[in-house]
Coordinates of C-alpha atoms in Angstrom, one line a residue:
Chain A
X1 CA -118.8 -111.1 -254.3
X2 CA -120.6 -114.4 -254.5
X3 CA -119.3 -116.5 -257.4
X4 CA -119.6 -120.0 -258.9
X5 CA -117.1 -121.4 -261.4
X6 CA -117.6 -124.7 -263.2
X7 CA -115.0 -126.7 -265.0
X8 CA -114.4 -127.9 -267.5
X9 CA -116.6 -125.9 -269.9
X10 CA -117.1 -129.0 -272.1
X11 CA -116.2 -132.7 -271.6
X12 CA -116.3 -135.6 -274.1
X13 CA -116.4 -139.1 -272.8
X14 CA -116.6 -142.5 -274.2
X15 CA -119.5 -144.6 -272.9
X16 CA -118.3 -146.3 -269.7
X17 CA -115.5 -143.8 -269.1
X18 CA -116.0 -142.3 -265.6
X19 CA -115.1 -138.7 -264.8
X20 CA -115.9 -135.8 -262.5
X21 CA -117.2 -132.2 -263.0
X22 CA -116.1 -129.5 -260.7
X23 CA -118.0 -126.6 -259.2
X24 CA -115.9 -124.0 -257.2
X25 CA -117.7 -121.4 -255.2
X26 CA -117.1 -118.3 -253.1
X27 CA -120.0 -117.2 -251.0
X28 CA -120.5 -115.4 -247.8
X29 CA -122.1 -118.3 -246.0
X30 CA -123.6 -121.3 -247.8
X31 CA -127.2 -122.1 -247.4
X32 CA -127.1 -124.9 -249.9
X33 CA -125.5 -126.1 -253.2
X34 CA -127.6 -127.4 -256.0
X35 CA -127.0 -129.5 -259.1
X36 CA -129.3 -129.3 -262.1
X37 CA -129.3 -131.1 -265.5
X38 CA -130.3 -129.2 -268.7
X39 CA -131.1 -130.8 -272.0
X40 CA -130.9 -128.6 -275.2
X41 CA -133.9 -126.4 -275.6
X42 CA -135.4 -127.3 -272.2
X43 CA -135.4 -125.9 -268.7
X44 CA -133.1 -127.2 -266.0
X45 CA -134.1 -130.3 -264.0
X46 CA -133.2 -130.8 -260.4
X47 CA -130.6 -133.4 -259.4
X48 CA -129.3 -132.8 -255.9
X49 CA -129.1 -130.5 -252.9
X50 CA -126.1 -130.5 -250.6
X51 CA -126.0 -128.5 -247.3
X52 CA -122.7 -129.2 -245.5
X53 CA -119.1 -130.2 -246.1
X54 CA -118.8 -134.0 -246.3
X55 CA -122.3 -134.6 -247.5
X56 CA -122.8 -136.9 -250.5
X57 CA -125.9 -137.7 -252.6
X58 CA -126.3 -140.4 -255.3
X59 CA -128.7 -141.0 -258.1
X60 CA -128.1 -143.8 -260.6
X61 CA -124.7 -143.1 -262.2
X62 CA -124.3 -139.7 -260.5
X63 CA -122.8 -138.8 -257.2
X64 CA -122.4 -135.3 -255.8
X65 CA -120.0 -134.4 -253.0
X66 CA -119.4 -131.1 -251.2
X67 CA -116.4 -129.5 -249.5
X68 CA -116.1 -126.0 -248.0
X69 CA -114.8 -124.6 -251.3
X70 CA -116.1 -126.9 -254.1
X71 CA -118.5 -129.6 -255.2
X72 CA -117.9 -132.5 -257.5
X73 CA -120.4 -134.4 -259.7
X74 CA -118.9 -137.8 -260.3
X75 CA -120.3 -139.7 -263.3
X76 CA -119.7 -143.5 -263.2
X77 CA -119.8 -145.5 -266.4
X78 CA -121.8 -142.9 -268.3
X79 CA -124.2 -143.7 -271.1
X80 CA -125.1 -141.5 -274.1
X81 CA -128.3 -140.5 -272.4
X82 CA -126.3 -138.7 -269.7
X83 CA -125.2 -136.2 -272.4
X84 CA -126.5 -132.8 -271.2
X85 CA -125.3 -129.5 -269.6
X86 CA -124.8 -129.8 -265.8
X87 CA -125.4 -126.7 -263.8
X88 CA -124.2 -125.9 -260.3
X89 CA -125.8 -123.2 -258.2
X90 CA -125.3 -121.9 -254.7
X91 CA -127.7 -120.3 -252.3
X92 CA -126.1 -117.7 -250.1
X93 CA -127.0 -117.4 -246.5
X94 CA -128.3 -113.9 -246.9
X95 CA -131.3 -114.9 -248.9
X96 CA -133.8 -117.8 -248.8
X97 CA -134.7 -117.4 -252.5
X98 CA -131.6 -116.4 -254.5
X99 CA -129.6 -118.9 -256.5
X100 CA -126.3 -118.1 -258.1
X101 CA -125.6 -120.3 -261.1
X102 CA -122.4 -121.3 -262.7
X103 CA -122.1 -121.3 -266.5
X104 CA -122.3 -125.1 -266.7
X105 CA -120.4 -128.1 -268.1
X106 CA -121.5 -129.5 -271.4
X107 CA -121.1 -133.3 -271.3
X108 CA -121.1 -135.4 -274.4
X109 CA -121.0 -139.2 -274.0
X110 CA -120.2 -141.1 -277.2
X111 CA -121.3 -144.7 -277.7
Chain B
X1 CA -150.1 -131.9 -263.9
X2 CA -148.5 -129.5 -266.5
X3 CA -145.9 -128.2 -264.0
X4 CA -144.7 -124.8 -265.1
X5 CA -145.9 -123.4 -268.4
X6 CA -144.6 -120.4 -270.3
X7 CA -146.0 -118.4 -273.2
X8 CA -144.9 -117.6 -275.8
X9 CA -142.2 -120.1 -276.7
X10 CA -140.5 -117.7 -279.2
X11 CA -140.8 -114.0 -279.8
X12 CA -139.0 -111.4 -282.0
X13 CA -139.3 -107.7 -281.0
X14 CA -138.0 -104.5 -282.4
X15 CA -136.1 -102.1 -280.2
X16 CA -138.5 -100.1 -278.1
X17 CA -141.4 -102.5 -278.3
X18 CA -143.0 -103.9 -275.2
X19 CA -144.2 -107.3 -274.3
X20 CA -145.3 -109.5 -271.4
X21 CA -144.0 -113.0 -270.8
X22 CA -146.5 -115.2 -269.1
X23 CA -145.9 -118.0 -266.6
X24 CA -148.2 -120.3 -264.7
X25 CA -147.7 -123.2 -262.3
X26 CA -150.2 -125.8 -261.1
X27 CA -148.3 -127.3 -258.2
X28 CA -149.7 -124.8 -255.6
X29 CA -146.2 -123.4 -255.0
X30 CA -145.8 -120.3 -253.0
X31 CA -142.6 -119.0 -254.6
X32 CA -141.9 -118.1 -258.3
X33 CA -138.9 -116.8 -260.2
X34 CA -137.8 -115.3 -263.5
X35 CA -134.3 -116.0 -264.8
X36 CA -132.5 -115.1 -268.0
X37 CA -129.9 -117.4 -269.6
X38 CA -127.2 -116.1 -271.9
X39 CA -124.4 -118.1 -273.6
X40 CA -121.5 -118.5 -271.3
X41 CA -123.1 -116.7 -268.3
X42 CA -125.4 -119.2 -266.7
X43 CA -128.8 -118.4 -265.3
X44 CA -129.3 -115.0 -263.6
X45 CA -132.2 -114.2 -261.4
X46 CA -134.3 -111.2 -262.6
X47 CA -137.1 -111.0 -260.1
X48 CA -138.7 -113.4 -257.6
X49 CA -141.9 -113.6 -255.7
X50 CA -141.6 -115.2 -252.3
X51 CA -145.4 -115.5 -251.9
X52 CA -148.6 -114.2 -253.5
X53 CA -148.6 -110.4 -253.2
X54 CA -144.9 -109.9 -252.9
X55 CA -142.1 -109.3 -255.4
X56 CA -138.4 -108.6 -255.0
X57 CA -135.4 -107.7 -257.3
X58 CA -132.9 -110.3 -258.2
X59 CA -129.5 -109.9 -259.7
X60 CA -130.4 -108.2 -263.0
X61 CA -133.8 -106.4 -262.6
X62 CA -133.1 -103.3 -264.7
X63 CA -135.4 -103.0 -267.7
X64 CA -138.0 -105.4 -266.3
X65 CA -141.2 -105.4 -264.3
X66 CA -143.1 -108.2 -262.8
X67 CA -146.6 -109.0 -261.5
X68 CA -147.7 -111.8 -259.3
X69 CA -151.2 -111.9 -260.5
X70 CA -152.3 -114.7 -258.2
X71 CA -150.8 -117.8 -256.6
X72 CA -150.5 -119.5 -260.0
X73 CA -149.3 -116.8 -262.3
X74 CA -146.2 -114.6 -262.4
X75 CA -145.6 -112.4 -265.5
X76 CA -142.5 -110.5 -266.7
X77 CA -142.9 -107.3 -268.6
X78 CA -140.4 -105.6 -270.9
X79 CA -141.6 -102.0 -271.2
X80 CA -139.1 -100.9 -273.9
X81 CA -137.1 -103.8 -275.3
X82 CA -133.4 -103.4 -276.0
X83 CA -131.0 -105.7 -278.0
X84 CA -129.3 -106.5 -274.7
X85 CA -132.4 -108.2 -273.6
X86 CA -132.1 -110.9 -276.3
X87 CA -132.0 -114.0 -274.2
X88 CA -133.8 -117.2 -273.1
X89 CA -136.1 -116.5 -270.2
X90 CA -137.1 -119.2 -267.7
X91 CA -139.8 -119.1 -265.1
X92 CA -139.5 -121.4 -262.1
X93 CA -141.5 -122.2 -259.0
X94 CA -140.8 -123.8 -255.6
X95 CA -142.9 -124.8 -252.6
X96 CA -141.2 -122.0 -250.5
X97 CA -137.8 -120.5 -249.8
X98 CA -134.7 -122.6 -249.2
X99 CA -134.9 -124.5 -245.9
X100 CA -132.1 -126.6 -244.5
X101 CA -132.4 -130.3 -244.9
X102 CA -135.2 -130.5 -247.5
X103 CA -135.1 -131.0 -251.2
X104 CA -135.7 -127.3 -252.1
X105 CA -136.3 -128.1 -255.7
X106 CA -137.1 -125.3 -258.2
X107 CA -139.2 -126.5 -261.1
X108 CA -138.5 -124.8 -264.4
X109 CA -140.6 -124.1 -267.4
X110 CA -139.5 -124.8 -271.0
X111 CA -138.4 -121.2 -271.6
X112 CA -139.1 -118.3 -273.9
X113 CA -136.6 -117.5 -276.6
X114 CA -136.6 -113.7 -277.2
X115 CA -134.8 -111.8 -279.9
X116 CA -134.7 -108.0 -279.9
X117 CA -133.7 -106.5 -283.2

């Protein structure tokens, strides 16, 4: 069964304190792995897509990496505005349309 | 551009009542999706429409029906609401299915918060 597990469930950081969020997945063939950001009361917003092991993508203080079993979202010197829930999703090879989401990591960055 | 819009924003139903959630996108996207989000469970795909005129079941389709009214609009219907359908419902759209090497972004609406008593 295809599955996505995110850890930790919640993370509190001080402003400037770098850390990483983990997304472990089991899927019968990976079409792509996605990271989204979700603010309270809003819909998810796209961050990155990764397709193959070794691939990396960066945007401002965020960097996403991918291995054959997991993905990491590295947050460097976070600011309070980075506080949000970060969602990981995988697209299995057997469908061009289905995404399987993890339950997310709630990040709080304190000033 | 408004992106993806959903109506209503909030709804309270009694068990057994029916309702339709509306979704529209103005990005000329081919593909549209309905998800539900429950605490601790992440987003789960209910139905999707790969292109105008087609619909397919996702992970949790039981108790729901959908209609792709035209390229812009994709509605979700609850025929006989149950407390287990209390959730936040998100509509999303994308240019097409997932293709290697491109952005493949899904654009999400603001959600409908549904409570079934």
